[in-house]
XYZ file of C-alpha atoms in Angstrom:
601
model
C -6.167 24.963 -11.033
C -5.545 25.063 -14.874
C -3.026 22.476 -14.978
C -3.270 20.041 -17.833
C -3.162 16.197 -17.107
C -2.857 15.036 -20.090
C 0.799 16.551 -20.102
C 1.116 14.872 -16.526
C 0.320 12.050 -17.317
C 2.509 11.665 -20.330
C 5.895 12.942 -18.256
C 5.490 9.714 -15.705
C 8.311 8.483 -13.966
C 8.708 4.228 -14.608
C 9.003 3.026 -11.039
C 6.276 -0.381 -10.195
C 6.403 -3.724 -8.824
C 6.057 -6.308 -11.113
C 2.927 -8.211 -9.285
C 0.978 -4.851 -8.459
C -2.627 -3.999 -9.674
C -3.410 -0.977 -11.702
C -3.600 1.307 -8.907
C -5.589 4.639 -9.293
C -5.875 6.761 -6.089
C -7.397 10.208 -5.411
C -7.053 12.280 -2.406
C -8.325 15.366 -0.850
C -5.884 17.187 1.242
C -4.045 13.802 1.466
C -6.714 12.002 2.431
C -8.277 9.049 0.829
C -12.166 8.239 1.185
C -13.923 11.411 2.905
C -13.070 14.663 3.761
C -15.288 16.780 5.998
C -14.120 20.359 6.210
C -15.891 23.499 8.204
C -15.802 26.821 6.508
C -14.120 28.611 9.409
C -11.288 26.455 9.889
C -10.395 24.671 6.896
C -11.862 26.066 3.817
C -9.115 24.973 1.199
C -9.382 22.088 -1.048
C -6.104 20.569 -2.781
C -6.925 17.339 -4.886
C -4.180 15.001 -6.216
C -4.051 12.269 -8.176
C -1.658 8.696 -8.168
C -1.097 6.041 -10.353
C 0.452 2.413 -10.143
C 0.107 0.321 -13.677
C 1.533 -2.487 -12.184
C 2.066 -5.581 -14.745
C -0.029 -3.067 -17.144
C 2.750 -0.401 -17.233
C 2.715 0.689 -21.022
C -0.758 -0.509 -21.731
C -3.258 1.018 -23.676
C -5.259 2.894 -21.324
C -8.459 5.485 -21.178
C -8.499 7.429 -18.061
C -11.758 9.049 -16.350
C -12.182 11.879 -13.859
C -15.439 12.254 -12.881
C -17.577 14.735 -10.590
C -20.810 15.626 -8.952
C -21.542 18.430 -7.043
C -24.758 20.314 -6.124
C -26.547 17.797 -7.955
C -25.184 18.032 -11.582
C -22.135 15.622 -13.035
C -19.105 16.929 -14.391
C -15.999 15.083 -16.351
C -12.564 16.876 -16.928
C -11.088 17.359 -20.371
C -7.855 17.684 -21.351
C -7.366 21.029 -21.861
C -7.765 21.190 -17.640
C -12.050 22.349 -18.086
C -14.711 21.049 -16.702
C -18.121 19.912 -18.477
C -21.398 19.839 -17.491
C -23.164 17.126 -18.848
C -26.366 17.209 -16.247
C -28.452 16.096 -13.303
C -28.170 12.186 -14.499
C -24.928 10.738 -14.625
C -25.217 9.859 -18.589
C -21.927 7.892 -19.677
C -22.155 8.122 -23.087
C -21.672 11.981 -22.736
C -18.275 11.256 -20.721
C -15.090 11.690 -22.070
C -11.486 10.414 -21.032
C -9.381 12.945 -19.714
C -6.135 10.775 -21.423
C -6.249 8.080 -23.546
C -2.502 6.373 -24.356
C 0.295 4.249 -22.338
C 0.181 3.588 -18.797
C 2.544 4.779 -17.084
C 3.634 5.272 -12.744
C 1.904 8.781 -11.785
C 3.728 9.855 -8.059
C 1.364 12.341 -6.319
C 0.290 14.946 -8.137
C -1.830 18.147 -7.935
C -4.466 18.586 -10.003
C -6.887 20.884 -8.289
C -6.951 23.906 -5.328
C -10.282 25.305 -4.214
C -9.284 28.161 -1.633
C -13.102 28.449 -0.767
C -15.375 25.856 -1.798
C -19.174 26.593 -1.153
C -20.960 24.660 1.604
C -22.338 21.405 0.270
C -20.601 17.761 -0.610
C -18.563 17.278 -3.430
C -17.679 13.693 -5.053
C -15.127 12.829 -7.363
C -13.866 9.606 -9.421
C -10.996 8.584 -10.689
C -10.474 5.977 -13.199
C -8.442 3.705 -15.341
C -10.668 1.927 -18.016
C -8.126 -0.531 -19.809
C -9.616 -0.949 -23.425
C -8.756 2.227 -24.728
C -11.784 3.045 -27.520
C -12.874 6.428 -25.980
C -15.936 4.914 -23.683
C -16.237 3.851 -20.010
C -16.186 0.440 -20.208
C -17.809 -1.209 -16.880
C -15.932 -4.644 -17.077
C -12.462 -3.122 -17.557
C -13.108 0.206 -14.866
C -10.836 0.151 -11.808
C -11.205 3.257 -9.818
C -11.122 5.362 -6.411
C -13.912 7.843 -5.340
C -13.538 10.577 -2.209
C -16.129 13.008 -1.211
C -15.528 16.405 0.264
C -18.080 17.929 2.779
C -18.215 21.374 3.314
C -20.064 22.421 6.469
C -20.905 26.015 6.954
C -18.851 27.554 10.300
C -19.925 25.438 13.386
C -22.481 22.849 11.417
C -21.770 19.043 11.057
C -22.677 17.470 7.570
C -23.785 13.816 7.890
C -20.709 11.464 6.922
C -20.770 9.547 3.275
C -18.502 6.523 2.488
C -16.507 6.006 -0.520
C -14.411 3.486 -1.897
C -12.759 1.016 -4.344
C -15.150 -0.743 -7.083
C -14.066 -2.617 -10.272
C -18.068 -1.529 -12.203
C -20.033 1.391 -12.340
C -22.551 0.178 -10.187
C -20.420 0.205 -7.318
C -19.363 3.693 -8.409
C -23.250 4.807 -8.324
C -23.672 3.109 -5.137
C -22.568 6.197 -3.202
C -24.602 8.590 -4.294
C -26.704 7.280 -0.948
C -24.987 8.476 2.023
C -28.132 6.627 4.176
C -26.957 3.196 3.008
C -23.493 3.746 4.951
C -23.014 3.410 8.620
C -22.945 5.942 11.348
C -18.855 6.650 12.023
C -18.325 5.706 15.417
C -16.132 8.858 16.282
C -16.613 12.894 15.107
C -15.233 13.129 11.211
C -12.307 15.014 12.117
C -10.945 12.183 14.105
C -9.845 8.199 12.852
C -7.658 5.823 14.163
C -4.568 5.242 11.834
C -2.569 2.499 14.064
C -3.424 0.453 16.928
C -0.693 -1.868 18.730
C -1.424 -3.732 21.720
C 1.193 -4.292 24.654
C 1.833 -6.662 26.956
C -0.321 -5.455 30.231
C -3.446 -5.921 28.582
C -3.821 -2.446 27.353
C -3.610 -1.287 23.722
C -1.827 1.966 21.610
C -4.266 3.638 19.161
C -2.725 6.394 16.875
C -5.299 8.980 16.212
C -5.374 11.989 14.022
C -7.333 14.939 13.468
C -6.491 16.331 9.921
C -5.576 19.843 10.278
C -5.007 20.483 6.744
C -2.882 18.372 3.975
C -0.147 18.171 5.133
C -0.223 18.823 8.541
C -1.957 16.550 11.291
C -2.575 16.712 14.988
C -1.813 12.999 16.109
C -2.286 11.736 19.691
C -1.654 8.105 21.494
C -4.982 6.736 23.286
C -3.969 4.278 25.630
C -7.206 1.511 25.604
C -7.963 -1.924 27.299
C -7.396 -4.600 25.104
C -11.280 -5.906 26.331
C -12.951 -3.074 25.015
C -10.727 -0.773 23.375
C -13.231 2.301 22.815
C -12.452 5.986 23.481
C -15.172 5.496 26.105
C -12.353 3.442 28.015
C -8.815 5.507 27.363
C -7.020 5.461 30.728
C -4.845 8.170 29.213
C -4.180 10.383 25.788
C -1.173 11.872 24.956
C -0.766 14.512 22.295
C 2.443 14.218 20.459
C 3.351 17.717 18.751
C 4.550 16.636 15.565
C 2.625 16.894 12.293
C 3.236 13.440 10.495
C 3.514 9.785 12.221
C 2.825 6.999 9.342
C 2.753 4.083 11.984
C 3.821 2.655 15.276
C 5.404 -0.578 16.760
C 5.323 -2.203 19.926
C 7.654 -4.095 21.667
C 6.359 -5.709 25.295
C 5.116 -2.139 27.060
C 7.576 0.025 24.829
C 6.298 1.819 21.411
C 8.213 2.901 18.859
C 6.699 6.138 17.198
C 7.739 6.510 13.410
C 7.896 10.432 11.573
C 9.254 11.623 9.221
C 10.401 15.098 7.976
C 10.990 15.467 4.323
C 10.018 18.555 2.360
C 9.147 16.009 -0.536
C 8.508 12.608 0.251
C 8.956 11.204 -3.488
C 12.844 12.163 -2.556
C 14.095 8.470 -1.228
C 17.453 10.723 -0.174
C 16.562 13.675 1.175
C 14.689 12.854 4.488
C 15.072 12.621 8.161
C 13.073 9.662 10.024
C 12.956 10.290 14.068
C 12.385 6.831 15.803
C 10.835 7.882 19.634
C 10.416 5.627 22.265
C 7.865 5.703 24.505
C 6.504 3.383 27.518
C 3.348 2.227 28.614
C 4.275 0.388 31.563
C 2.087 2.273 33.735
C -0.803 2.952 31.058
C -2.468 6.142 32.977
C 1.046 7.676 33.117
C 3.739 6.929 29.897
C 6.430 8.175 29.799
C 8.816 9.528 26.611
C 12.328 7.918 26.951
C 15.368 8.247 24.106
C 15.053 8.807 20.183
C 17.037 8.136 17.507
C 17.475 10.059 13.660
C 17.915 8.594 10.652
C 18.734 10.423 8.076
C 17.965 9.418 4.235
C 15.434 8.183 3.995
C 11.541 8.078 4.602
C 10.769 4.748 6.298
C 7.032 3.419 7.721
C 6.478 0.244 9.377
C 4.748 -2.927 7.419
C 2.427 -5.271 7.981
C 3.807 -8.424 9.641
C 6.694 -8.392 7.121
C 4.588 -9.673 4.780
C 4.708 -6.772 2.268
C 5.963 -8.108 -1.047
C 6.532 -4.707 -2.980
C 8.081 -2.128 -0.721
C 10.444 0.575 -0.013
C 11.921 2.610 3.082
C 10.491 0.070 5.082
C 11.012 -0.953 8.729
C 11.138 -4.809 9.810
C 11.048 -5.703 13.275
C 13.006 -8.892 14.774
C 13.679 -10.101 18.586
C 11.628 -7.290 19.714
C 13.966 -4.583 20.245
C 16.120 -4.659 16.752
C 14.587 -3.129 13.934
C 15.561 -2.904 10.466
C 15.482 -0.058 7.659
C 15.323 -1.329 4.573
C 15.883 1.146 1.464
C 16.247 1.450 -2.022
C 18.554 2.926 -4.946
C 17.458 6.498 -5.603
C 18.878 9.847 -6.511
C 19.768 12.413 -4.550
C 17.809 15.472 -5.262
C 14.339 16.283 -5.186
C 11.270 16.661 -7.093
C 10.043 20.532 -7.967
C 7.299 21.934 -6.780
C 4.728 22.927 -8.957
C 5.733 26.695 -10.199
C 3.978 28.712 -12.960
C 6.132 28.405 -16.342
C 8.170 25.267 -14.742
C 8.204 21.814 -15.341
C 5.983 19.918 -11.753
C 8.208 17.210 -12.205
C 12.277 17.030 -12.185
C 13.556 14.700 -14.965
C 15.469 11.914 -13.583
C 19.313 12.647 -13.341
C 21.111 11.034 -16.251
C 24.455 8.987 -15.477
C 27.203 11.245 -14.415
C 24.763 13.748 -13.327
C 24.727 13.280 -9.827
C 25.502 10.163 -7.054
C 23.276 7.633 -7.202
C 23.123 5.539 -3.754
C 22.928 1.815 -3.227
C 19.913 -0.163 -1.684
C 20.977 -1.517 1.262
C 19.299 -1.665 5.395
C 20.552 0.250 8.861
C 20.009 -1.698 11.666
C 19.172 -0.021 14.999
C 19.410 -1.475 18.372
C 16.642 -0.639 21.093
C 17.777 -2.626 23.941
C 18.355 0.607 25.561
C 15.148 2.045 25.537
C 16.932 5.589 26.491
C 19.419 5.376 24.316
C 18.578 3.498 21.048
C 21.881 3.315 18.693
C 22.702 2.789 14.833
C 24.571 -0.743 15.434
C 25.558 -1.003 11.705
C 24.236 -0.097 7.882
C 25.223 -2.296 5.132
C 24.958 -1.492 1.817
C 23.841 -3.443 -1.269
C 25.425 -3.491 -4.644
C 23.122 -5.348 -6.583
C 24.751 -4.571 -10.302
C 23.137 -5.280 -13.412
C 21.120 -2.297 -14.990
C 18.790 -2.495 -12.504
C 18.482 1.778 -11.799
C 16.662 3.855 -10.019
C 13.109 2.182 -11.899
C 13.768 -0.677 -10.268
C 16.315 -2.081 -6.965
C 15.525 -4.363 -4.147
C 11.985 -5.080 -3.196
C 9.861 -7.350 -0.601
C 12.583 -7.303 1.815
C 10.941 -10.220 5.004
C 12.721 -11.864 7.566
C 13.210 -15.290 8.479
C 14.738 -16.372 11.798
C 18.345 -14.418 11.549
C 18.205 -14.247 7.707
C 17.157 -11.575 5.764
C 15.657 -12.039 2.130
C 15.002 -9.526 -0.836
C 14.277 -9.850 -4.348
C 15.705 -7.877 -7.127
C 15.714 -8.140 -11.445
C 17.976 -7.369 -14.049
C 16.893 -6.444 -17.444
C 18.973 -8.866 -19.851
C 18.878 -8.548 -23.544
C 15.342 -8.717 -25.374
C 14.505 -11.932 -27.171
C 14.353 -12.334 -31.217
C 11.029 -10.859 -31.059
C 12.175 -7.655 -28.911
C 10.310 -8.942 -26.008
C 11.717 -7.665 -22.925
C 13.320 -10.435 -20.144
C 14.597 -9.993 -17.056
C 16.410 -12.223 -14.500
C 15.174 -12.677 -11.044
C 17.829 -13.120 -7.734
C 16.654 -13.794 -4.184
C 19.689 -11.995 -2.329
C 20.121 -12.747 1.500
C 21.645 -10.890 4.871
C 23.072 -12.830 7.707
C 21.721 -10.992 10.415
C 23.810 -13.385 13.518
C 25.824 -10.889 14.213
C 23.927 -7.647 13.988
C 27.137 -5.060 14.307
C 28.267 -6.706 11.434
C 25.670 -7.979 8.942
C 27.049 -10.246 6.211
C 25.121 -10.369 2.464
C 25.396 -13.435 0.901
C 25.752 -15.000 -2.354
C 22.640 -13.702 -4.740
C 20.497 -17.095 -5.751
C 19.031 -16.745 -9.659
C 14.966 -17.866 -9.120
C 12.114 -17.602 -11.318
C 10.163 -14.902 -10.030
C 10.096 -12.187 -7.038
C 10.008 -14.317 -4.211
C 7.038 -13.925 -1.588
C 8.203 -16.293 1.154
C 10.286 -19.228 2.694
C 9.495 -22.561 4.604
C 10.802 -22.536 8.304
C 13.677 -24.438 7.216
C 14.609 -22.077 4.544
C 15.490 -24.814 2.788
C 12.118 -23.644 -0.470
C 11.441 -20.503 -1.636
C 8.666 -19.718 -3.178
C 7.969 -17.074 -6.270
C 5.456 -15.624 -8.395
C 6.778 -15.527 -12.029
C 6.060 -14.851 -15.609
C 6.921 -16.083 -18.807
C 5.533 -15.609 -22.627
C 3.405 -17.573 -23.610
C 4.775 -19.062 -26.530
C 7.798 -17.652 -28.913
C 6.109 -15.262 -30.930
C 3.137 -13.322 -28.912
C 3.508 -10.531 -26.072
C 0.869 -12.853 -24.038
C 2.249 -13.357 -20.708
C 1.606 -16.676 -18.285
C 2.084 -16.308 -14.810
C 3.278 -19.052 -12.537
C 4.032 -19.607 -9.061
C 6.507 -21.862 -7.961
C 8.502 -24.024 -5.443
C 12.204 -23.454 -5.328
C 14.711 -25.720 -3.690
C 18.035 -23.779 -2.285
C 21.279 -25.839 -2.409
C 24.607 -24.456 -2.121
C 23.538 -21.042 -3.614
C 22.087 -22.387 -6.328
C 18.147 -23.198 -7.053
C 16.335 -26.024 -8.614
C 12.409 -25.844 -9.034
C 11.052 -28.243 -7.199
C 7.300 -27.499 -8.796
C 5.201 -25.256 -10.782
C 1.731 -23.963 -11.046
C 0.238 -22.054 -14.329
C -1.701 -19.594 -12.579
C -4.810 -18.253 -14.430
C -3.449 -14.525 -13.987
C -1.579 -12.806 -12.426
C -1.602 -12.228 -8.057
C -3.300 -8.865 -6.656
C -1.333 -9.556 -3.665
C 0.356 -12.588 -1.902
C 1.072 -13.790 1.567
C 3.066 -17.392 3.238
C 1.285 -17.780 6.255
C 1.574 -21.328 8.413
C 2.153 -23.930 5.847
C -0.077 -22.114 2.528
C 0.379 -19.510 0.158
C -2.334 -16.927 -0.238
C -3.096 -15.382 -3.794
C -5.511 -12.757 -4.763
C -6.355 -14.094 -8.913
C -10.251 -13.596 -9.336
C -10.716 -14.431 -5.789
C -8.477 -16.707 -3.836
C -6.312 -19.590 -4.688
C -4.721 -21.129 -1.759
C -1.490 -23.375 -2.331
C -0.514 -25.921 0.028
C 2.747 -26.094 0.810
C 3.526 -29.419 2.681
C 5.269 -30.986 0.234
C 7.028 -28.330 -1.586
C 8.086 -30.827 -4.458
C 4.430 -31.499 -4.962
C 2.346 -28.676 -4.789
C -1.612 -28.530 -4.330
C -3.863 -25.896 -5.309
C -7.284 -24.821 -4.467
C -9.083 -22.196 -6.197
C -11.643 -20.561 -4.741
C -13.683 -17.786 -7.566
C -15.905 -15.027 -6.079
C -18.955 -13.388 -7.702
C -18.233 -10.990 -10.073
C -19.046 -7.809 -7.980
C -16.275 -9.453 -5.281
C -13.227 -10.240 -7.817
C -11.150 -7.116 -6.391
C -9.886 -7.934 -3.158
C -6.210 -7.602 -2.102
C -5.296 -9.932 0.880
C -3.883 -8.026 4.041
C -2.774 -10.399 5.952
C -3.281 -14.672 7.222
C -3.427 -15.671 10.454
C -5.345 -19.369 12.039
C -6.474 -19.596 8.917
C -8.415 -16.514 8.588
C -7.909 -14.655 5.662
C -8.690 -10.788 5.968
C -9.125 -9.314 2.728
C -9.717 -6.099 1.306
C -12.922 -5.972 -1.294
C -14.746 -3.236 -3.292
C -17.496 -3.400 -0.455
C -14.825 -2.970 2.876
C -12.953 -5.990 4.856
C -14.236 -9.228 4.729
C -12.848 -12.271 6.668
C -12.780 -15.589 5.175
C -12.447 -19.387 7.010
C -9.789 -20.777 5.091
C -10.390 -24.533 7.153
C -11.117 -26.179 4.584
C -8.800 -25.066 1.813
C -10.827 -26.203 -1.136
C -13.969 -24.042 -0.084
C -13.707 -20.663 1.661
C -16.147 -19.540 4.056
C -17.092 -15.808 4.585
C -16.752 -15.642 8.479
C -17.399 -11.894 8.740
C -17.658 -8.569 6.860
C -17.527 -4.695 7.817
C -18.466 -2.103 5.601
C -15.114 -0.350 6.431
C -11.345 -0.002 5.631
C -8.054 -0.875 7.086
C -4.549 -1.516 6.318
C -3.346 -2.868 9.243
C -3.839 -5.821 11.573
C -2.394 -6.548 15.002
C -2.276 -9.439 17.214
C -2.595 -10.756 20.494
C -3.010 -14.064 21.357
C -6.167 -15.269 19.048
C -7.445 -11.803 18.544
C -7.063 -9.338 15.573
C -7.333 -5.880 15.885
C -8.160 -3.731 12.691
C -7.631 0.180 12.786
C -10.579 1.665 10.605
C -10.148 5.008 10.817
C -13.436 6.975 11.577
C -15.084 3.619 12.036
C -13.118 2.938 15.675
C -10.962 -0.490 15.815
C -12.446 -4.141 14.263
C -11.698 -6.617 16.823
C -12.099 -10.264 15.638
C -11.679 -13.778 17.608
C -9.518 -16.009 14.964
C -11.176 -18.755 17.361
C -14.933 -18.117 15.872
């Protein structure tokens, strides 16, 4: 409880994506947003802290954590105290907990309450990136959660928290009556949903027993109406951890993982179950598979442009585990008198493995196999910091970016070389990697033809100053080699990305939409939000509906008419998934039940 951040902080490990956002996150017993807790059977409190700098990695940086409880605020200090500055939240009496370079922060302790007192606890923190000792509105990205306690057998009403880029949004929560009712009790949320082919949908559910340990079932819903209300069956599964399921026709595929530390990329197990829904009152469990090394989680329509330990899906009943370089070993636990965090190994020091996928074959639904596991060398100086990243699929090929460092220009400004490295995947017993292609940029998507590819980049500005220019082009591949075929300046750099049906999707200040019919002549459309809406990370494309992540929940946006968005419809909620069928999307929101949307309307 007396740990110091500030010596956290500066003992970071280096391991971001080049496009990502400055990324703070705070959880309560591993959970983000709210955490309601009755005295009886789940006193204890454990708060950690994340960060991902992103493009800002080595910034300049003041960082906030910020509390209010029982009606007074509170900021931490340094020295691991906390001060009481008052019933009004005052700013000019806070003080940065760290001011200095920004660094990657993995999940971290900084907090343990065995018995908090009965009441609701919020806290904030914060990255502020104009480092001059004050909290600084226009630069502030943060994350809140709230803790309520309940006394044994009692039920505390439910308050919302979330992302916001200003103060204002920060303040906004003080009001738990402006937030909406949850639709189910606050011990319960919906984590997946996955809909199969009888007309009947899969929702993961969880009721979080403490922080590490949940108590996850499968509610089997009609695709209709898919409300508990409806659930022809429920089945409990007896395992503490599922991060996400897939479906193939009437078949799932339920994802866990057992790893004492999950920051360890070689040290885990992942168990791959398959169950079937074919007679929705009545599933049954059929074979499983382990796979060891690794901790692996499903992604969103293999789309995700930064990732790791990921699982792809293709024809249905092949699915792919993608992983990268890391060292064996695994991170201490915090100990009294020890370091939290284990150095990283130095060369020599122990084996370091390659990047590479496994490819597992579920044609046999009772007895899924590992048809082959190819591993990728991708040389260079490119360590454990770095490897293979935004792994997606198209047709039988398999795509993946990775960098090199090369040597730093005349003014000691760092450069790095791109590659877009490819997998054959015809013959799946015996996958074949292809010649790496050098491109200008991570890569974020193909055309059908696979004949463009098309990257985000960036490039200084001019020969002497560290100002970077980001870009996003159009690649032509010929005979392993590439030629850009266009370019866009962008005006900074992309929250997120996603190629969906003919367009690129960026998140810069809002949304700027690229048309991509004519990859040697490339059209842009910018569309800028309001001020209180220029957060938003894009989730995923589909019809031309964009759904998009904001400081105020999910939004949906008509993308029709390229050249002017229209908001088509908002919830006040979160999700990080979306699944399909036919012209519907269905959003898992956690205590908020399941967003269904028409992409028709």
């Amino acid at each position: 409880m007396k740990k110091t951040l500030c010596i956290l902080i500066l003992a970071l490990m280096i391991s971001t994506g080049a496009y990502a956002a400055v990324e703070p996150v705070i959880t309560v017993n591993g959970i983000r947003g709210t955490v309601n807790l009755i005295g009886a059977v789940n006193p204890a409190v454990t708060v950690n802290i994340r960060v991902s700098p992103g493009e800002k990695e080595g910034a300049d940086a003041d960082c906030w954590l910020v509390g209010n409880a029982f009606g007074r605020w509170y900021y931490y200090t340094p020295d691991a105290q906390w001060t009481d500055i008052g019933e009004t939240l005052d700013v000019a009496k806070l003080r940065p907990v760290y001011q200095g370079k920004l660094f990657t922060l993995p999940q971290t302790d900084i907090l343990y309450i065995p018995q908090p007192a009965a009441g609701n606890y919020t806290l904030y923190f914060g990255i502020d990136l104009n480092m001059n000792g004050k909290l600084d509105a226009d630069s502030l990205v943060f994350e809140a959660v709230s803790v309520v306690v309940s006394e044994s057998g009692k039920r505390s009403d439910f308050i919302t928290a979330g992302w916001s880029a200003g103060l204002d949004k920060m303040l906004s929560f003080e009001d738990p009556t402006s937030q909406p009712a949850p639709k189910y009790p606050h011990d319960e949320k919906i984590t997946d949903f996955v809909p199969l082919a009888n007309g009947y949908g899969v929702q993961l559910t969880v009721v979080q027993l403490s922080a590490n340990e949940g108590r996850y079932s499968l509610r089997t819903v009609p695709l209709s109406y898919p409300e508990k209300s409806n659930a022809v069956s429920e089945t409990s599964l007896g395992v503490s951890s599922y991060p996400g399921v897939i479906a193939n026709g009437n078949l799932i595929y339920l994802i866990s993982n057992e790893s004492e530390y999950r920051t360890d990329y070689a040290g885990g197990k992942c168990r791959i179950q398959v169950m079937d829904f074919s007679e929705p009152e009545s599933p049954l469990t059929r074979g499983s598979i382990d796979i060891v090394g690794n901790y692996y989680a499903p992604i969103q329509g293999g789309k995700s442009y930064h990732n790791e330990g990921h699982i792809l899906q293709m024809n249905g009943s092949t699915l792919i585990l993608t992983y990268r370089p890391g060292y064996y070993g695994s991170m201490k636990n915090y100990d009294a008198g020890k370091d939290l965090f284990a150095s990283p190994p130095k060369s020599g020091e122990s084996p370091k493995p390659q990047g590479g996928v496994k490819i597992v074959d579920f044609s046999d639904a009772d007895h899924p196999k590992l048809l082959s596991e190819l591993s990728i060398d991708i040389g260079g100086n490119s360590d454990y910091a770095l490897g293979s990243e935004g792994y997606f699929l198209n047709g039988k090929l398999l795509y993946f970016s990775y960098k090199n460092i090369i040597e730093a220009d005349l003014n000691k400004r760092p450069q790095s070389k791109y590659y877009l490295g490819r997998i054959d995947l015809s013959n799946t017993s015996e996958p074949l990697r292809l010649a790496s292609i050098n491109i200008p940029g991570g890569c974020i998507g193909m055309d059908s033809s696979g004949k463009y590819a098309f990257t985000l980049g960036a490039e200084w500005r001019n020969d002497t100053d560290w100002y970077l220019s980001y870009t996003f082009n159009s690649v032509r591949l010929d005979n392993d080699k590439a030629f850009l075929a266009d370019h866009l300046t962008l005006r900074n750099s992309a929250v997120s990305a996603v190629v969906s049906e003919g367009f690129a999707y960026l998140s810069i200040e809002g949304i700027t939409i690229v048309d991509l019919s004519n990859p040697e002549k490339l059209k842009v459309y910018e569309n800028s939000f309001p001020v209180t809406d220029t957060w938003l990370s894009i989730l995923d494309v589909k019809n031309r509906k964009i759904f998009v992540s904001t400081s105020d929940g999910m939004s949906c946006y008509d993308a029709s008419d390229p050249a002017k968005l229209l908001l088509n419809e908002s919830v006040e909620h979160y999700g990080n998934k979306i699944a399909y069928s036919g012209n519907t999307a269905y959003l898992p929101m956690g205590y908020y039940g399941t967003w269904v949307k028409n992409l028709n309307n």
